[in-house]
Tab-separated table of C-alpha atoms in Angstrom:
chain	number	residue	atom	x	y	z
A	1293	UNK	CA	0.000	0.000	0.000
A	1294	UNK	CA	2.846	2.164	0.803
A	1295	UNK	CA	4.721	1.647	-2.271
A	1296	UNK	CA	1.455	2.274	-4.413
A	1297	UNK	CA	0.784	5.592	-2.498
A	1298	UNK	CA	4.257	7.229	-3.249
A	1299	UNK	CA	4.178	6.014	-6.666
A	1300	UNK	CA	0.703	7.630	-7.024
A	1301	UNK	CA	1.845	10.570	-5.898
A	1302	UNK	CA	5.021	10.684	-8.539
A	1303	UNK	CA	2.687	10.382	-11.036
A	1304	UNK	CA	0.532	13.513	-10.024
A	1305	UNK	CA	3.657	15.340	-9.452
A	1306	UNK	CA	5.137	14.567	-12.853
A	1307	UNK	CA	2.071	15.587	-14.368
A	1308	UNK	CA	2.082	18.524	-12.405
A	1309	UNK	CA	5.374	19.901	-13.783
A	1310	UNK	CA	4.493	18.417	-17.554
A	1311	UNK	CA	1.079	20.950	-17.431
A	1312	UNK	CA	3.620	24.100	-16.061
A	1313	UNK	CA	6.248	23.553	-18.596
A	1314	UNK	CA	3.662	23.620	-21.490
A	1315	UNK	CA	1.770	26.830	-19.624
A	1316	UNK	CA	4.648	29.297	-18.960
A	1317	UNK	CA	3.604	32.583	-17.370
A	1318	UNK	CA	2.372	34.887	-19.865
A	1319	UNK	CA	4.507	38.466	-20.545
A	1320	UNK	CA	3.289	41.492	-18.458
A	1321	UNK	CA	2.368	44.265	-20.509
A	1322	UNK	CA	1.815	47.333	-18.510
A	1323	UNK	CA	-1.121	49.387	-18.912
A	1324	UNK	CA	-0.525	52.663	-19.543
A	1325	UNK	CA	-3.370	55.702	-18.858
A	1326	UNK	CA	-2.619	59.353	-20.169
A	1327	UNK	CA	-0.966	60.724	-17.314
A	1328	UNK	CA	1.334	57.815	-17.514
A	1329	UNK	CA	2.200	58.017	-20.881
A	1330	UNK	CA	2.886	61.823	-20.504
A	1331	UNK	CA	5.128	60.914	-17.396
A	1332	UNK	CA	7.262	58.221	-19.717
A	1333	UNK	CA	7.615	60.551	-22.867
A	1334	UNK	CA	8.341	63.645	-21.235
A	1335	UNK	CA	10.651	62.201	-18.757
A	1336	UNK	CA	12.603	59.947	-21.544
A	1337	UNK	CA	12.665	63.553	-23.371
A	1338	UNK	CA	14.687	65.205	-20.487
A	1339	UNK	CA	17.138	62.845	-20.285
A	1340	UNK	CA	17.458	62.554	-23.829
A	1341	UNK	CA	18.059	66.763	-23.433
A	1342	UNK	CA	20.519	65.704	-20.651
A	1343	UNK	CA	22.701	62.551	-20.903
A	1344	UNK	CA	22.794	61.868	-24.715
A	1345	UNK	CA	26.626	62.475	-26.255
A	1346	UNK	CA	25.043	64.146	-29.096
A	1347	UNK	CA	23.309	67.175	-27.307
A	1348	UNK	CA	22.092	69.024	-29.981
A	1349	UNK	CA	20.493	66.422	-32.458
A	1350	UNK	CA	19.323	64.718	-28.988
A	1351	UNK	CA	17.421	68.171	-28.012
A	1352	UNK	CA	15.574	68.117	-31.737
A	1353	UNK	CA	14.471	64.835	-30.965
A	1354	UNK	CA	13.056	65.590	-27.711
A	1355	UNK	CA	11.246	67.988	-28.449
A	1356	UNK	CA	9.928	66.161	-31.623
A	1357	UNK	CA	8.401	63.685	-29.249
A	1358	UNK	CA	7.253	65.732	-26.824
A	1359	UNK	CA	5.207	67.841	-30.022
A	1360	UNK	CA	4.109	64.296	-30.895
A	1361	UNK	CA	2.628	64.231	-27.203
A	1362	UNK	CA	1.120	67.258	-27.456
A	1363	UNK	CA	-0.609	66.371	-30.671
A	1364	UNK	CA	-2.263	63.514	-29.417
A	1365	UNK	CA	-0.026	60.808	-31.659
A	1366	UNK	CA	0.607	58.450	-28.939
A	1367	UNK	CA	-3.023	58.206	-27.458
A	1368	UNK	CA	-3.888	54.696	-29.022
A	1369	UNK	CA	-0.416	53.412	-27.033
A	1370	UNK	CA	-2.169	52.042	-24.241
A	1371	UNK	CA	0.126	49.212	-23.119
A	1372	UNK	CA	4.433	49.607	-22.784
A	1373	UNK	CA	4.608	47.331	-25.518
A	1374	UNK	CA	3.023	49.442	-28.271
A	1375	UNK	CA	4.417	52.765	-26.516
A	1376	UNK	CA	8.052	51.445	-26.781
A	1377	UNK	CA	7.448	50.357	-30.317
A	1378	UNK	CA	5.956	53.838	-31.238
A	1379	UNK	CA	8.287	56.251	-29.144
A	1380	UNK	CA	11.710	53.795	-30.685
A	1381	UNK	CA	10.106	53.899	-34.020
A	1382	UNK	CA	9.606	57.567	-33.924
A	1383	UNK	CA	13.442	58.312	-32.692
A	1384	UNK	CA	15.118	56.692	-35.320
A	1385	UNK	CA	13.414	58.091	-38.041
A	1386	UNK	CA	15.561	61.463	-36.700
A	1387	UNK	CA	18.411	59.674	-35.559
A	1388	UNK	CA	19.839	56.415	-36.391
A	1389	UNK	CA	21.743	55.668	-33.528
A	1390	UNK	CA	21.712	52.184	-31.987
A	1391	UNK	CA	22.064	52.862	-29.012
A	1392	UNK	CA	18.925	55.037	-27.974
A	1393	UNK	CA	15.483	53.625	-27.863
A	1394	UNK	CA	13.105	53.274	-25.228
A	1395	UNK	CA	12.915	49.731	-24.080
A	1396	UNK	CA	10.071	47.365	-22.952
A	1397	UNK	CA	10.739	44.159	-20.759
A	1398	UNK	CA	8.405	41.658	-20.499
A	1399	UNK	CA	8.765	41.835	-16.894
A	1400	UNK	CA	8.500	43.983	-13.836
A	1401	UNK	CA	11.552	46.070	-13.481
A	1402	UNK	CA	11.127	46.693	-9.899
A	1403	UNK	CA	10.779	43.244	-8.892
A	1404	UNK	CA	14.111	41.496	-9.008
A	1405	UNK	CA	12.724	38.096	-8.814
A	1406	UNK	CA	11.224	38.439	-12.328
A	1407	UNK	CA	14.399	38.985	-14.086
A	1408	UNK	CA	15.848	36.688	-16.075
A	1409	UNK	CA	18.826	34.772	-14.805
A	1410	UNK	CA	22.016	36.087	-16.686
A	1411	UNK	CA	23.372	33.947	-19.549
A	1412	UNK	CA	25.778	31.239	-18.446
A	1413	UNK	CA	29.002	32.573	-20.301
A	1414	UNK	CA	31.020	30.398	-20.802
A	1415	UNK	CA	28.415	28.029	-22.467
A	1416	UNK	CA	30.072	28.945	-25.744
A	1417	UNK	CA	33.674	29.530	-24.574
A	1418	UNK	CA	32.922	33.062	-23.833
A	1419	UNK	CA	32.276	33.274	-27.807
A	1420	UNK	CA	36.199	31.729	-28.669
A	1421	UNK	CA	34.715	29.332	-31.138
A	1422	UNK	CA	36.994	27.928	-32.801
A	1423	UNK	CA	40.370	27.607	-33.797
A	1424	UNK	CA	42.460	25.358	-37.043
A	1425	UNK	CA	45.122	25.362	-39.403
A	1426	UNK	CA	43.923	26.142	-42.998
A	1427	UNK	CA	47.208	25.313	-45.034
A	1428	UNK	CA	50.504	27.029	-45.530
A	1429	UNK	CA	50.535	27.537	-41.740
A	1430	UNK	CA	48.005	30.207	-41.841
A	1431	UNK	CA	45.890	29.944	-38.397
A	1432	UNK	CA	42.532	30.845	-38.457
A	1433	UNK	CA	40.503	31.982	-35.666
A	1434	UNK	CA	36.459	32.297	-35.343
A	1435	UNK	CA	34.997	34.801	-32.526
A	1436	UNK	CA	31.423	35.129	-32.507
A	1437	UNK	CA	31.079	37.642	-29.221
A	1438	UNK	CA	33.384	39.718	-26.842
A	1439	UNK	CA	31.844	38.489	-23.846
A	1440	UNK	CA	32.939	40.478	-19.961
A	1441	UNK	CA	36.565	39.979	-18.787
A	1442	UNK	CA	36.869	37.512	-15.370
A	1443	UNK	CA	39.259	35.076	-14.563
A	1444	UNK	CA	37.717	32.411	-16.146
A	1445	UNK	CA	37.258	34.310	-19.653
A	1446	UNK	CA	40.902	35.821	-19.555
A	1447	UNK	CA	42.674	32.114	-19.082
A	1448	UNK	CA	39.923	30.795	-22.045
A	1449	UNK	CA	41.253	34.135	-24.090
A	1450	UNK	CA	44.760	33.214	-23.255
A	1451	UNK	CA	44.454	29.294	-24.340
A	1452	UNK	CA	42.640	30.403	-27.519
A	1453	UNK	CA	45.138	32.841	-28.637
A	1454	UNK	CA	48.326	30.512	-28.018
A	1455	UNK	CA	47.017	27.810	-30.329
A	1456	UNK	CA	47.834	30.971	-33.139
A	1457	UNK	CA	51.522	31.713	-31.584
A	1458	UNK	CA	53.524	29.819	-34.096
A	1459	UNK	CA	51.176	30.386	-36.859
A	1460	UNK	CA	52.638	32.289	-40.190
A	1461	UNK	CA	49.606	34.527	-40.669
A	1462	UNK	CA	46.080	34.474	-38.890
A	1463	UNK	CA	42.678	34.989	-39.731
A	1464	UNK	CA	40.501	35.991	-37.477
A	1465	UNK	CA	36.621	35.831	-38.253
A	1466	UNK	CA	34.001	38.378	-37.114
A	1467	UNK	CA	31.673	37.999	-39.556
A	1468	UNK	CA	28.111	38.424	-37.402
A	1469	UNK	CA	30.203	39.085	-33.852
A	1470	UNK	CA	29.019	41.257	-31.529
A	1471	UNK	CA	29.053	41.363	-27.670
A	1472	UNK	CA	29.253	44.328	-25.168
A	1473	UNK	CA	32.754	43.935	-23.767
A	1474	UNK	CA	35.244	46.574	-25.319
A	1475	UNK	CA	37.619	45.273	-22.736
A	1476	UNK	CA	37.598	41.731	-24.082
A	1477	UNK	CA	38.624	43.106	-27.423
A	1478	UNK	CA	41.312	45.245	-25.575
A	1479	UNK	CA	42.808	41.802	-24.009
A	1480	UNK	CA	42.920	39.982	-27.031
A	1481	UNK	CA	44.667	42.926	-29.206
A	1482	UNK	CA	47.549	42.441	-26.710
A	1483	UNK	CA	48.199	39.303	-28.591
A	1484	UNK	CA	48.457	40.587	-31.640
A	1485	UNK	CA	49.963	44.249	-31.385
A	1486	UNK	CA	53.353	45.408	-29.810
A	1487	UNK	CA	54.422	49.173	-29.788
A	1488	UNK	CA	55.959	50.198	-33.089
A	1489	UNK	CA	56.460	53.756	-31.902
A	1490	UNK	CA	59.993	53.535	-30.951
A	1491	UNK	CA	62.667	50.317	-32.012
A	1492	UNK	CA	64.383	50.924	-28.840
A	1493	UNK	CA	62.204	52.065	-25.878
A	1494	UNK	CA	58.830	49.570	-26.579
A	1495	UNK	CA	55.811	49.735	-23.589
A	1496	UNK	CA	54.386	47.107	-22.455
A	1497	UNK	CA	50.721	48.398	-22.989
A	1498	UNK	CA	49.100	50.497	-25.711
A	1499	UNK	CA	46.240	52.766	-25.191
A	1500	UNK	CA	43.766	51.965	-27.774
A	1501	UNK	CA	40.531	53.958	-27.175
A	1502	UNK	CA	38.301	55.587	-24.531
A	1503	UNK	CA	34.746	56.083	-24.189
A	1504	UNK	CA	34.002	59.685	-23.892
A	1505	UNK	CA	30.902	61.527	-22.898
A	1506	UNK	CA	29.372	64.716	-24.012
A	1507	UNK	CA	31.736	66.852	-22.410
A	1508	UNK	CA	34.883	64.853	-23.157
A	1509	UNK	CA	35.143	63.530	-19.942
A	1510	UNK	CA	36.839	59.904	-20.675
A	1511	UNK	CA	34.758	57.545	-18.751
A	1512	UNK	CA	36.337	54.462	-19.432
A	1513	UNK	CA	39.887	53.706	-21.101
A	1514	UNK	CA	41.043	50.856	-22.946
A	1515	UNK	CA	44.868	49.573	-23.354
A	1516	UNK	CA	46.236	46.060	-23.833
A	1517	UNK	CA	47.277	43.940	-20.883
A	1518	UNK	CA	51.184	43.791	-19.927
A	1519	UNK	CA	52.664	40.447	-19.945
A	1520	UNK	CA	49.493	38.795	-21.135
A	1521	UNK	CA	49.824	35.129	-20.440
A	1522	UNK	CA	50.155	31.981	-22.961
A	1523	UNK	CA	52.024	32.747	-26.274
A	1524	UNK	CA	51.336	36.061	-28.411
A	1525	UNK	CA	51.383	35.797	-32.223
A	1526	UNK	CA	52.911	38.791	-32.140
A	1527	UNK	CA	52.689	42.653	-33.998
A	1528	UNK	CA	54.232	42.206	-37.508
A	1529	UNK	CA	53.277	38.854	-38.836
A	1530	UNK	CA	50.271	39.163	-41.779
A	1531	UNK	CA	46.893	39.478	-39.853
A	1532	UNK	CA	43.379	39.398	-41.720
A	1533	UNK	CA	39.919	40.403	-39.831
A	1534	UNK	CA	36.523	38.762	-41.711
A	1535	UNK	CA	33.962	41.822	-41.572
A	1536	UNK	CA	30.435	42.017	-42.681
A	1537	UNK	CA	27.518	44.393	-42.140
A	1538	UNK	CA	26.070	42.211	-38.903
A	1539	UNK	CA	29.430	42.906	-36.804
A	1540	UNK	CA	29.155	45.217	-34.507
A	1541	UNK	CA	30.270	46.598	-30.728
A	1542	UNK	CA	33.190	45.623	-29.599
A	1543	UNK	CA	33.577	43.367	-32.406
A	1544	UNK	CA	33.988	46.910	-34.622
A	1545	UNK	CA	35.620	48.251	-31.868
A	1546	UNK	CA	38.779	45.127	-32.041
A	1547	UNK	CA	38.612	45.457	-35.444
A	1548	UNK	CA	39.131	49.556	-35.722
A	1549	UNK	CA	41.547	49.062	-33.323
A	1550	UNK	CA	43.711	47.124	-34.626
A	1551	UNK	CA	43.149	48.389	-38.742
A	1552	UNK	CA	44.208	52.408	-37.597
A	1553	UNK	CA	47.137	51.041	-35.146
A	1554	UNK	CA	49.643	51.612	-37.726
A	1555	UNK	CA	47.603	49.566	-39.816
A	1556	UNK	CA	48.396	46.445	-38.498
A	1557	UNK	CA	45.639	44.184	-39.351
A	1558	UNK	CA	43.863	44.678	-43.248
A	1559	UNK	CA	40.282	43.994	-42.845
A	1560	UNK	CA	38.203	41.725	-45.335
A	1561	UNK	CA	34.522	41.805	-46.004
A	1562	UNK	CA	31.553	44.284	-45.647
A	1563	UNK	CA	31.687	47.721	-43.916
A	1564	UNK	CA	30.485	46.648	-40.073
A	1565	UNK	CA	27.059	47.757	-38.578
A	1566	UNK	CA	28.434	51.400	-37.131
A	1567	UNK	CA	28.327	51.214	-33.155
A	1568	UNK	CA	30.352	52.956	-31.103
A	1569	UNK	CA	28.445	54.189	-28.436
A	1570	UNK	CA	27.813	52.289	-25.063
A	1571	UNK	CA	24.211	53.328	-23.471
A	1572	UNK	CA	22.907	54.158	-20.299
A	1573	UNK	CA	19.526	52.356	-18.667
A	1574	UNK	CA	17.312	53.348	-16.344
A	1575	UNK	CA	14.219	52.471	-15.733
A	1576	UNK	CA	11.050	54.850	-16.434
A	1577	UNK	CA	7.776	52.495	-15.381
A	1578	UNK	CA	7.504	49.230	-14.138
A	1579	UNK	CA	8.376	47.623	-17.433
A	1580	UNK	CA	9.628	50.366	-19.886
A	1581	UNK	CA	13.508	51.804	-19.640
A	1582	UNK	CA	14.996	54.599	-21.363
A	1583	UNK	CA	18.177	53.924	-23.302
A	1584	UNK	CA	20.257	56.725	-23.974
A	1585	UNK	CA	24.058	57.146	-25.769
A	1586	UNK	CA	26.212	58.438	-23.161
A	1587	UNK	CA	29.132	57.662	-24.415
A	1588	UNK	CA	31.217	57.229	-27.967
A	1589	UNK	CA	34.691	55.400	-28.644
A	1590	UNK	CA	37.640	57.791	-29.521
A	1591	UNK	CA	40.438	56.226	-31.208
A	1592	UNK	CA	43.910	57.106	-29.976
A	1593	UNK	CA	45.215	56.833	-33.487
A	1594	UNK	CA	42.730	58.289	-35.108
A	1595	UNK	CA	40.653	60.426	-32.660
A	1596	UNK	CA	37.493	59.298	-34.640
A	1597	UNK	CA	35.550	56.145	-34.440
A	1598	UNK	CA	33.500	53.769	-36.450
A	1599	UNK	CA	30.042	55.054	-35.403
A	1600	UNK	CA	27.168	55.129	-38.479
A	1601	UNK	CA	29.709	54.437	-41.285
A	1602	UNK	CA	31.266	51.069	-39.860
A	1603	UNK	CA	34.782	49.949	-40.015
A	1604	UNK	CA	35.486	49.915	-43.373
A	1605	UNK	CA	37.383	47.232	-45.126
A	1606	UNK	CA	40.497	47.069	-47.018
A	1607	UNK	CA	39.455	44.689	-49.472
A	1608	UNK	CA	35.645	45.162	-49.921
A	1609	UNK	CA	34.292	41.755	-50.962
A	1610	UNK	CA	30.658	39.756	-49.954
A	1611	UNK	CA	30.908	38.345	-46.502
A	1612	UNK	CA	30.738	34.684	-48.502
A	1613	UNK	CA	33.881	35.388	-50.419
A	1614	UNK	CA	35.397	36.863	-47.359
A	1615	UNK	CA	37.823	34.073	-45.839
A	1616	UNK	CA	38.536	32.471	-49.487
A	1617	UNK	CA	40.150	36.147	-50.392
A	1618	UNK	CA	41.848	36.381	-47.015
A	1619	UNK	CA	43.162	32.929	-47.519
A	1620	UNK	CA	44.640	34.028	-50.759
A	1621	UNK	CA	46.032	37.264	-49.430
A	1622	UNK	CA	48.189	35.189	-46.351
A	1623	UNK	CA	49.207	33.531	-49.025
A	1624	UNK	CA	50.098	35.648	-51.522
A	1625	UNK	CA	52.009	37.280	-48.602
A	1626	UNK	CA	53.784	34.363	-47.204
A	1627	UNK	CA	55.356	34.123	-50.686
A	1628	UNK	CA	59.809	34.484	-50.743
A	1629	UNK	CA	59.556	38.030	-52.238
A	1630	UNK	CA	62.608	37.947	-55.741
């Protein structure tokens, strides 16, 4: 009798957790009245007006939406949903910048319980994909993100980049990379660059960019590590970047880098997606957040960045013929020059 209870009860409990699985909580959409909605666009106006790096396209904008407000255009968005949609929508049409929307989250902001648990990272290798010899001894290496700097991602960087140490050239594919972590790209330039500014007197880090804000204040700064660990492939050997229009962040940012330092890498493919400003979020309702450009890269080299143009390639081919006219340029350059 015993036995039969608890197996009775397994049963209910499995089917139990079979019904929740198939019936997942549905997304919150807030419901938003007018003074709400006039709260959420004037308020994402202001700080528009007051943190964006671009003040004075950022003030048109502003008061574009708050003009919108005024003339009734977003009375039919009733839920965060539709008045994220409409208020984003209406912002890029002025300004195409990546980086400033106004969000909705299918949760509620103020609850920490309800957000989502952050993605495991190193579930992919921290986006190190994959590394192989393609012939001739030219390494090749595929990055799909630039995912935050620990201790576990830095020794993953540092086994990844060795397998390229003895390598004769190296491609390195970020076709479709993106990720958030401008100091990941920083770490894994120190592999590949070494100061060319002097034969004698050569540091042992190299400033590559900063993020600045509005007023020029740098707000974060970005150099290679000293001493980085495992073996380096080193600053003069042929290097190749794969490109195309779907890389972007810190991807662009690696791949700028490392094109303007005295041009050390030549980059192959499709001008990149054009981001080069890092956002700031804070939240505005229970389940909307304004996201504003606070920030833009400034190249040391260059004092420019990539931002709405893209990196731009050397050798401007299709993203498909990308790594077959890399391949041909290692080679061509691995070549005994007559």
């Amino acid at each position: 009798m015993g036995r039969t209870r608890w197996i009775t009860v397994a049963v209910l409990m499995c089917l139990s957790n079979g019904a929740g699985a198939q019936a997942p909580m549905p997304a919150l959409d807030e419901a938003l009245d007018a003074p709400t909605r006039a709260h959420v666009v004037n308020e994402y106006a202001r700080r528009l007006t007051a943190q964006h790096v671009d003040p004075g396209r950022a003030k048109a904008v502003a008061d574009n939406l708050r003009q919108r407000l005024n003339n009734g255009e977003y009375n039919d968005q009733t839920t965060a949903r539709l008045l994220a949609a409409r208020v984003s929508r209406d912002v890029a049409a002025m300004y195409a910048d990546r980086q400033t929307y106004l969000e909705y989250v299918p949760y509620d902001l103020g609850d920490e319980r309800q957000r989502p648990p952050p993605p495991v990272q190193s579930a992919d290798n921290f986006g190190l994909r994959k590394f192989e010899t393609l012939g001739d001894n030219i390494g090749y290496l595929h990055i799909s993100r630039f995912a935050p700097v620990d201790r576990a991602s830095a020794n993953a960087a540092a086994r990844f980049m060795s397998q390229a140490g003895d390598c004769a050239a190296l491609i390195i594919d970020l076709r479709d990379a993106g990720g958030d972590s401008e100091a990941m790209a920083a770490l894994l330039s120190s592999y590949l660059l070494v100061d060319r500014r002097s034969y004698i007197f050569k540091d042992k880090q190299i400033h590559l960019h900063d993020q600045v804000d509005r007023e020029g204040k740098v707000m974060a700064e970005y150099w290679t590590t000293a001493d980085a660990p495992g073996k380096h492939f080193g600053g003069y050997k042929p290097l190749y970047l794969l490109v195309n229009e779907r890389t972007s962040s810190a991807a662009e940012a690696f791949a700028y880098d490392l094109q303007q330092y005295y041009q050390r890498a030549v980059i192959v493919g499709m001008p990149t997606m054009g981001d080069a400003r890092v956002a700031a979020k804070q939240r505005v309702s229970r389940q909307l957040q304004t996201v504003i450009a606070a920030t833009q890269a400034v190249n040391l080299s260059t004092r420019g960045n990539w931002e709405g143009t893209g990196v731009q390639p050397n050798r401007v081919v299709t993203a498909a013929d990308a790594l077959n006219a890399a391949i041909a340029m290692a080679q061509a350059s691995l070549k005994p020059k007559r």
